[in-house]
Amino acid sequence: MKKFVNKVTAQIFIILIPLLVSIFYPIQNIAPGILSLGWDVSNFNETINNIVDINIVISMIWGLLGSVFICLLIRRSNKNKLFNRGSQYNDYPLWLYWTAGRILGYGKITLVRVPIYLQFQLLFKDYFPEVLIDGAEERKLEVKIIKRNMNEVSNEINLILIDTYKIVTSEIPQDKVNLPTIIIESGNQIDSNRSFNPEFLKEVRKITNIYRKEYKQINVFATTNTDHNKAIINKCFKNGGRTGFENIFVYQASRGSYVFEERYKVL
């Protein structure tokens, strides 16, 4: 994580250099000379002086313009770059991704080695123009659907998406076990293959379309690969802004005991 925090911090600092310098040095003395290389700024200082005759304010205006200019250059440089590259586990705070995508203009992100809850958040937020996934081979496998506790009266429903490996009842929080629950198995868990099953996506979409009208909240427990996650979020939950569910929570399994303890609100 430190590597990416340092990368973002360094670029933000470079952007802010002109603005910070302008507080302590009358940057308007040098800015016109620099900008005149590309633009006619002969009347700029006179215009500013007509508005306010305070040197520090004029200096900060020039500093702000310099920071904006550097920001545009950095964004242009980052446009085709992948932000979270490398082999490490990319469990970074959401604000770091927001800064990289919205401020620094990184054009790509990968969902590989990103925890599932964060994959959901990033796909909902649309911070990056291009989202990369595993690119798994497409295989049509038999999908299995199990329904439990559907007669229980509740505003919540559990959606358990079993893909790369099984999820058992003991791994679900005790206060959620007795809720109405739908389990959808992709078929991948049989051989732990990371393939993309269009039939799995079809069934998830069918289930979410039906039950979004009956329940306000959906709790997602998933072992889905990146290809399935991207398709599920875009086709089943976003739906042009019409998710149907008021709240979507994604539970993340701990890396040690593999119990779904932590929950994250994605909508």
mmCIF file of C-alpha atoms in Angstrom:
data_model
loop_
_atom_site.group_PDB
_atom_site.id
_atom_site.type_symbol
_atom_site.label_atom_id
_atom_site.label_comp_id
_atom_site.label_asym_id
_atom_site.label_seq_id
_atom_site.Cartn_x
_atom_site.Cartn_y
_atom_site.Cartn_z
ATOM 1 C CA MET A 1 0.000 0.000 0.000
ATOM 2 C CA LYS A 2 2.847 2.389 0.887
ATOM 3 C CA LYS A 3 4.086 2.309 -2.719
ATOM 4 C CA PHE A 4 0.779 3.556 -4.134
ATOM 5 C CA VAL A 5 0.228 6.134 -1.377
ATOM 6 C CA ASN A 6 3.694 7.547 -2.144
ATOM 7 C CA LYS A 7 2.956 7.589 -5.887
ATOM 8 C CA VAL A 8 -0.291 9.508 -5.404
ATOM 9 C CA THR A 9 1.200 11.835 -2.773
ATOM 10 C CA ALA A 10 4.194 12.710 -4.974
ATOM 11 C CA GLN A 11 2.011 13.660 -7.944
ATOM 12 C CA ILE A 12 -0.353 15.715 -5.778
ATOM 13 C CA PHE A 13 2.637 17.548 -4.280
ATOM 14 C CA ILE A 14 4.020 18.345 -7.742
ATOM 15 C CA ILE A 15 0.632 19.767 -8.724
ATOM 16 C CA LEU A 16 0.515 21.948 -5.612
ATOM 17 C CA ILE A 17 4.072 23.330 -5.900
ATOM 18 C CA PRO A 18 3.095 26.534 -7.807
ATOM 19 C CA LEU A 19 0.249 27.247 -5.397
ATOM 20 C CA LEU A 20 2.451 26.690 -2.344
ATOM 21 C CA VAL A 21 5.277 28.810 -3.791
ATOM 22 C CA SER A 22 2.823 31.596 -4.586
ATOM 23 C CA ILE A 23 2.032 32.049 -0.888
ATOM 24 C CA PHE A 24 5.633 32.979 -0.092
ATOM 25 C CA TYR A 25 6.889 34.469 -3.361
ATOM 26 C CA PRO A 26 5.196 36.910 -5.775
ATOM 27 C CA ILE A 27 4.944 34.364 -8.564
ATOM 28 C CA GLN A 28 3.318 36.951 -10.837
ATOM 29 C CA ASN A 29 6.833 38.293 -11.428
ATOM 30 C CA ILE A 30 7.831 35.154 -13.335
ATOM 31 C CA ALA A 31 4.531 33.646 -14.480
ATOM 32 C CA PRO A 32 3.852 36.072 -17.377
ATOM 33 C CA GLY A 33 7.248 35.312 -18.865
ATOM 34 C CA ILE A 34 6.568 31.586 -18.791
ATOM 35 C CA LEU A 35 3.028 31.809 -20.136
ATOM 36 C CA SER A 36 3.999 34.287 -22.851
ATOM 37 C CA LEU A 37 5.822 31.451 -24.577
ATOM 38 C CA GLY A 38 2.447 30.163 -25.698
ATOM 39 C CA TRP A 39 -0.130 32.894 -25.026
ATOM 40 C CA ASP A 40 -0.522 36.675 -25.094
ATOM 41 C CA VAL A 41 -0.711 37.684 -21.413
ATOM 42 C CA SER A 42 0.240 41.356 -21.749
ATOM 43 C CA ASN A 43 -2.992 42.559 -20.181
ATOM 44 C CA PHE A 44 -3.403 39.855 -17.561
ATOM 45 C CA ASN A 45 -1.706 41.594 -14.619
ATOM 46 C CA GLU A 46 -3.487 44.867 -15.426
ATOM 47 C CA THR A 47 -6.820 43.084 -15.425
ATOM 48 C CA ILE A 48 -6.085 41.443 -12.064
ATOM 49 C CA ASN A 49 -4.929 44.772 -10.581
ATOM 50 C CA ASN A 50 -8.212 46.349 -11.622
ATOM 51 C CA ILE A 51 -10.026 43.707 -9.601
ATOM 52 C CA VAL A 52 -7.851 43.681 -6.486
ATOM 53 C CA ASP A 53 -4.593 45.378 -5.576
ATOM 54 C CA ILE A 54 -3.235 42.785 -3.194
ATOM 55 C CA ASN A 55 0.028 41.133 -4.227
ATOM 56 C CA ILE A 56 -0.501 37.923 -2.301
ATOM 57 C CA VAL A 57 -3.885 37.358 -3.936
ATOM 58 C CA ILE A 58 -2.432 37.983 -7.388
ATOM 59 C CA SER A 59 0.428 35.640 -6.584
ATOM 60 C CA MET A 60 -1.984 32.907 -5.467
ATOM 61 C CA ILE A 61 -4.030 33.295 -8.634
ATOM 62 C CA TRP A 62 -0.904 32.718 -10.696
ATOM 63 C CA GLY A 63 0.004 29.815 -8.427
ATOM 64 C CA LEU A 64 -3.433 28.288 -8.891
ATOM 65 C CA LEU A 65 -3.137 28.613 -12.666
ATOM 66 C CA GLY A 66 0.262 26.935 -12.496
ATOM 67 C CA SER A 67 -1.140 24.069 -10.418
ATOM 68 C CA VAL A 68 -4.027 23.591 -12.845
ATOM 69 C CA PHE A 69 -1.576 23.543 -15.765
ATOM 70 C CA ILE A 70 0.638 20.911 -14.093
ATOM 71 C CA CYS A 71 -2.433 18.866 -13.154
ATOM 72 C CA LEU A 72 -3.526 18.817 -16.791
ATOM 73 C CA LEU A 73 -0.049 17.667 -17.850
ATOM 74 C CA ILE A 74 -0.047 14.860 -15.254
ATOM 75 C CA ARG A 75 -3.556 13.773 -16.241
ATOM 76 C CA ARG A 76 -2.475 13.667 -19.876
ATOM 77 C CA SER A 77 0.546 11.570 -18.945
ATOM 78 C CA ASN A 78 -1.572 9.152 -16.872
ATOM 79 C CA LYS A 79 -4.407 8.812 -19.391
ATOM 80 C CA ASN A 80 -3.317 5.417 -20.730
ATOM 81 C CA LYS A 81 -1.565 4.158 -17.599
ATOM 82 C CA LEU A 82 -2.665 1.340 -15.288
ATOM 83 C CA PHE A 83 -2.832 2.572 -11.694
ATOM 84 C CA ASN A 84 -2.683 -0.558 -9.519
ATOM 85 C CA ARG A 85 -0.084 -2.563 -11.379
ATOM 86 C CA GLY A 86 2.167 -5.062 -9.676
ATOM 87 C CA SER A 87 1.753 -8.411 -7.963
ATOM 88 C CA GLN A 88 0.698 -7.200 -4.513
ATOM 89 C CA TYR A 89 -2.817 -7.480 -3.029
ATOM 90 C CA ASN A 90 -4.543 -4.204 -3.910
ATOM 91 C CA ASP A 91 -6.632 -3.571 -0.805
ATOM 92 C CA TYR A 92 -6.284 0.226 -0.711
ATOM 93 C CA PRO A 93 -8.696 2.812 0.739
ATOM 94 C CA LEU A 94 -11.366 4.009 -1.670
ATOM 95 C CA TRP A 95 -10.109 7.599 -1.409
ATOM 96 C CA LEU A 96 -6.783 6.526 -2.909
ATOM 97 C CA TYR A 97 -8.527 5.119 -5.986
ATOM 98 C CA TRP A 98 -10.716 8.239 -6.186
ATOM 99 C CA THR A 99 -7.642 10.486 -6.149
ATOM 100 C CA ALA A 100 -5.885 8.381 -8.788
ATOM 101 C CA GLY A 101 -8.879 8.286 -11.107
ATOM 102 C CA ARG A 102 -10.604 11.630 -10.641
ATOM 103 C CA ILE A 103 -7.669 13.935 -9.819
ATOM 104 C CA LEU A 104 -4.592 12.327 -11.389
ATOM 105 C CA GLY A 105 -6.468 10.984 -14.398
ATOM 106 C CA TYR A 106 -5.265 7.387 -14.472
ATOM 107 C CA GLY A 107 -7.127 5.718 -17.322
ATOM 108 C CA LYS A 108 -7.025 2.072 -16.252
ATOM 109 C CA ILE A 109 -7.450 -0.100 -13.221
ATOM 110 C CA THR A 110 -7.355 -3.872 -12.816
ATOM 111 C CA LEU A 111 -9.698 -5.863 -10.585
ATOM 112 C CA VAL A 112 -7.147 -8.673 -10.331
ATOM 113 C CA ARG A 113 -5.892 -9.061 -6.741
ATOM 114 C CA VAL A 114 -8.527 -6.597 -5.513
ATOM 115 C CA PRO A 115 -10.883 -7.814 -2.718
ATOM 116 C CA ILE A 116 -14.424 -8.514 -3.903
ATOM 117 C CA TYR A 117 -16.093 -5.763 -1.847
ATOM 118 C CA LEU A 118 -13.698 -3.219 -3.371
ATOM 119 C CA GLN A 119 -14.367 -4.549 -6.877
ATOM 120 C CA PHE A 120 -18.054 -3.828 -6.316
ATOM 121 C CA GLN A 121 -17.333 -0.329 -4.978
ATOM 122 C CA LEU A 122 -14.984 0.582 -7.824
ATOM 123 C CA LEU A 123 -17.384 -0.633 -10.495
ATOM 124 C CA PHE A 124 -20.246 1.293 -8.924
ATOM 125 C CA LYS A 125 -18.185 4.487 -8.599
ATOM 126 C CA ASP A 126 -16.804 4.516 -12.176
ATOM 127 C CA TYR A 127 -13.593 6.294 -11.162
ATOM 128 C CA PHE A 128 -11.668 4.871 -14.131
ATOM 129 C CA PRO A 129 -12.595 4.833 -17.852
ATOM 130 C CA GLU A 130 -11.273 1.290 -18.357
ATOM 131 C CA VAL A 131 -11.553 -1.605 -15.912
ATOM 132 C CA LEU A 132 -9.391 -4.659 -16.655
ATOM 133 C CA ILE A 133 -10.328 -8.196 -15.613
ATOM 134 C CA ASP A 134 -8.862 -11.702 -15.877
ATOM 135 C CA GLY A 135 -10.239 -12.270 -19.376
ATOM 136 C CA ALA A 136 -11.310 -15.795 -18.481
ATOM 137 C CA GLU A 137 -12.304 -18.351 -21.057
ATOM 138 C CA GLU A 138 -16.054 -18.629 -21.609
ATOM 139 C CA ARG A 139 -17.602 -21.962 -20.606
ATOM 140 C CA LYS A 140 -21.282 -22.861 -20.361
ATOM 141 C CA LEU A 141 -21.634 -24.889 -17.186
ATOM 142 C CA GLU A 142 -24.677 -26.162 -15.344
ATOM 143 C CA VAL A 143 -25.886 -23.618 -12.809
ATOM 144 C CA LYS A 144 -27.398 -24.753 -9.525
ATOM 145 C CA ILE A 145 -29.870 -22.629 -7.524
ATOM 146 C CA ILE A 146 -30.836 -23.294 -3.900
ATOM 147 C CA LYS A 147 -33.425 -21.291 -1.942
ATOM 148 C CA ARG A 148 -33.641 -21.246 1.842
ATOM 149 C CA ASN A 149 -35.862 -19.545 4.426
ATOM 150 C CA MET A 150 -37.951 -17.895 1.710
ATOM 151 C CA ASN A 151 -41.008 -17.865 3.988
ATOM 152 C CA GLU A 152 -39.238 -15.732 6.581
ATOM 153 C CA VAL A 153 -40.577 -12.177 6.793
ATOM 154 C CA SER A 154 -37.723 -9.703 6.298
ATOM 155 C CA ASN A 155 -36.625 -6.592 4.443
ATOM 156 C CA GLU A 156 -33.291 -8.299 3.687
ATOM 157 C CA ILE A 157 -32.257 -11.137 1.435
ATOM 158 C CA ASN A 158 -28.947 -12.967 1.184
ATOM 159 C CA LEU A 159 -27.422 -13.670 -2.214
ATOM 160 C CA ILE A 160 -24.647 -16.268 -2.030
ATOM 161 C CA LEU A 161 -22.642 -16.489 -5.254
ATOM 162 C CA ILE A 162 -20.468 -19.599 -5.316
ATOM 163 C CA ASP A 163 -17.917 -19.522 -8.100
ATOM 164 C CA THR A 164 -14.258 -20.361 -7.579
ATOM 165 C CA TYR A 165 -14.871 -22.257 -4.325
ATOM 166 C CA LYS A 166 -17.658 -23.214 -1.916
ATOM 167 C CA ILE A 167 -19.285 -21.119 0.795
ATOM 168 C CA VAL A 168 -20.703 -23.030 3.748
ATOM 169 C CA THR A 169 -23.307 -21.924 6.289
ATOM 170 C CA SER A 170 -20.799 -21.698 9.151
ATOM 171 C CA GLU A 171 -18.956 -18.940 7.265
ATOM 172 C CA ILE A 172 -22.040 -16.676 7.195
ATOM 173 C CA PRO A 173 -22.649 -14.285 10.153
ATOM 174 C CA GLN A 174 -25.075 -15.797 12.669
ATOM 175 C CA ASP A 175 -27.452 -12.824 12.489
ATOM 176 C CA LYS A 176 -27.858 -13.406 8.713
ATOM 177 C CA VAL A 177 -28.121 -17.205 8.554
ATOM 178 C CA ASN A 178 -31.905 -17.339 8.969
ATOM 179 C CA LEU A 179 -32.709 -14.621 6.441
ATOM 180 C CA PRO A 180 -34.289 -15.493 3.070
ATOM 181 C CA THR A 181 -31.330 -16.808 1.093
ATOM 182 C CA ILE A 182 -30.655 -17.666 -2.519
ATOM 183 C CA ILE A 183 -27.527 -19.617 -3.421
ATOM 184 C CA ILE A 184 -26.324 -19.658 -7.029
ATOM 185 C CA GLU A 185 -23.479 -21.958 -8.034
ATOM 186 C CA SER A 186 -21.644 -21.241 -11.296
ATOM 187 C CA GLY A 187 -20.157 -24.707 -11.768
ATOM 188 C CA ASN A 188 -16.588 -23.388 -11.520
ATOM 189 C CA GLN A 189 -16.266 -24.538 -7.913
ATOM 190 C CA ILE A 190 -16.102 -28.145 -9.114
ATOM 191 C CA ASP A 191 -12.627 -27.708 -10.612
ATOM 192 C CA SER A 192 -11.765 -24.203 -9.232
ATOM 193 C CA ASN A 193 -11.532 -22.949 -12.813
ATOM 194 C CA ARG A 194 -11.720 -19.187 -13.363
ATOM 195 C CA SER A 195 -13.911 -19.330 -16.444
ATOM 196 C CA PHE A 196 -16.810 -17.052 -17.380
ATOM 197 C CA ASN A 197 -20.202 -18.753 -17.408
ATOM 198 C CA PRO A 198 -22.889 -16.712 -19.241
ATOM 199 C CA GLU A 199 -25.571 -18.996 -17.771
ATOM 200 C CA PHE A 200 -24.445 -17.984 -14.281
ATOM 201 C CA LEU A 201 -24.813 -14.310 -15.188
ATOM 202 C CA LYS A 202 -28.252 -14.976 -16.669
ATOM 203 C CA GLU A 203 -29.490 -16.612 -13.463
ATOM 204 C CA VAL A 204 -28.066 -13.874 -11.211
ATOM 205 C CA ARG A 205 -29.786 -11.263 -13.354
ATOM 206 C CA LYS A 206 -33.066 -13.174 -13.251
ATOM 207 C CA ILE A 207 -32.954 -13.519 -9.468
ATOM 208 C CA THR A 208 -32.028 -9.891 -8.805
ATOM 209 C CA ASN A 209 -34.755 -8.652 -11.163
ATOM 210 C CA ILE A 210 -37.356 -10.658 -9.286
ATOM 211 C CA TYR A 211 -36.368 -9.960 -5.708
ATOM 212 C CA ARG A 212 -35.342 -6.309 -6.020
ATOM 213 C CA LYS A 213 -39.093 -5.592 -5.910
ATOM 214 C CA GLU A 214 -39.626 -7.508 -2.668
ATOM 215 C CA TYR A 215 -36.616 -6.598 -0.519
ATOM 216 C CA LYS A 216 -34.990 -3.296 0.418
ATOM 217 C CA GLN A 217 -31.569 -4.726 1.222
ATOM 218 C CA ILE A 218 -29.439 -7.434 -0.332
ATOM 219 C CA ASN A 219 -26.417 -8.992 1.371
ATOM 220 C CA VAL A 220 -23.895 -10.427 -1.081
ATOM 221 C CA PHE A 221 -21.508 -13.248 -0.138
ATOM 222 C CA ALA A 222 -19.353 -14.143 -3.113
ATOM 223 C CA THR A 223 -16.334 -16.067 -4.324
ATOM 224 C CA THR A 224 -16.765 -14.754 -7.859
ATOM 225 C CA ASN A 225 -13.908 -14.082 -10.274
ATOM 226 C CA THR A 226 -13.316 -10.648 -11.783
ATOM 227 C CA ASP A 227 -15.063 -11.458 -15.073
ATOM 228 C CA HIS A 228 -18.251 -12.447 -13.288
ATOM 229 C CA ASN A 229 -18.090 -9.492 -10.892
ATOM 230 C CA LYS A 230 -17.824 -6.929 -13.664
ATOM 231 C CA ALA A 231 -20.717 -8.483 -15.596
ATOM 232 C CA ILE A 232 -22.903 -8.931 -12.498
ATOM 233 C CA ILE A 233 -22.500 -5.342 -11.332
ATOM 234 C CA ASN A 234 -23.035 -3.818 -14.773
ATOM 235 C CA LYS A 235 -25.894 -6.109 -15.857
ATOM 236 C CA CYS A 236 -27.635 -7.004 -12.599
ATOM 237 C CA PHE A 237 -27.149 -4.163 -10.125
ATOM 238 C CA LYS A 238 -26.509 -0.925 -12.014
ATOM 239 C CA ASN A 239 -29.225 -1.297 -14.640
ATOM 240 C CA GLY A 240 -29.052 2.346 -15.678
ATOM 241 C CA GLY A 241 -29.383 3.461 -12.064
ATOM 242 C CA ARG A 242 -32.442 1.262 -11.373
ATOM 243 C CA THR A 243 -31.051 -1.340 -8.979
ATOM 244 C CA GLY A 244 -34.313 -1.748 -7.084
ATOM 245 C CA PHE A 245 -32.502 -2.411 -3.807
ATOM 246 C CA GLU A 246 -32.139 0.557 -1.481
ATOM 247 C CA ASN A 247 -29.001 -0.897 0.088
ATOM 248 C CA ILE A 248 -26.402 -3.360 -1.178
ATOM 249 C CA PHE A 249 -23.879 -4.788 1.280
ATOM 250 C CA VAL A 250 -20.970 -6.979 0.226
ATOM 251 C CA TYR A 251 -19.422 -9.219 2.866
ATOM 252 C CA GLN A 252 -15.696 -9.851 2.620
ATOM 253 C CA ALA A 253 -14.205 -13.114 3.838
ATOM 254 C CA SER A 254 -11.232 -12.797 6.168
ATOM 255 C CA ARG A 255 -7.975 -14.032 4.654
ATOM 256 C CA GLY A 256 -7.179 -16.206 7.644
ATOM 257 C CA SER A 257 -10.293 -18.043 8.864
ATOM 258 C CA TYR A 258 -12.273 -17.326 5.707
ATOM 259 C CA VAL A 259 -15.349 -16.216 7.636
ATOM 260 C CA PHE A 260 -17.498 -13.429 6.190
ATOM 261 C CA GLU A 261 -17.114 -10.991 9.076
ATOM 262 C CA GLU A 262 -16.625 -7.558 7.520
ATOM 263 C CA ARG A 263 -19.403 -5.929 5.514
ATOM 264 C CA TYR A 264 -19.130 -2.955 3.174
ATOM 265 C CA LYS A 265 -21.889 -0.789 1.797
ATOM 266 C CA VAL A 266 -21.618 -0.395 -1.963
ATOM 267 C CA LEU A 267 -25.007 1.281 -2.436
#
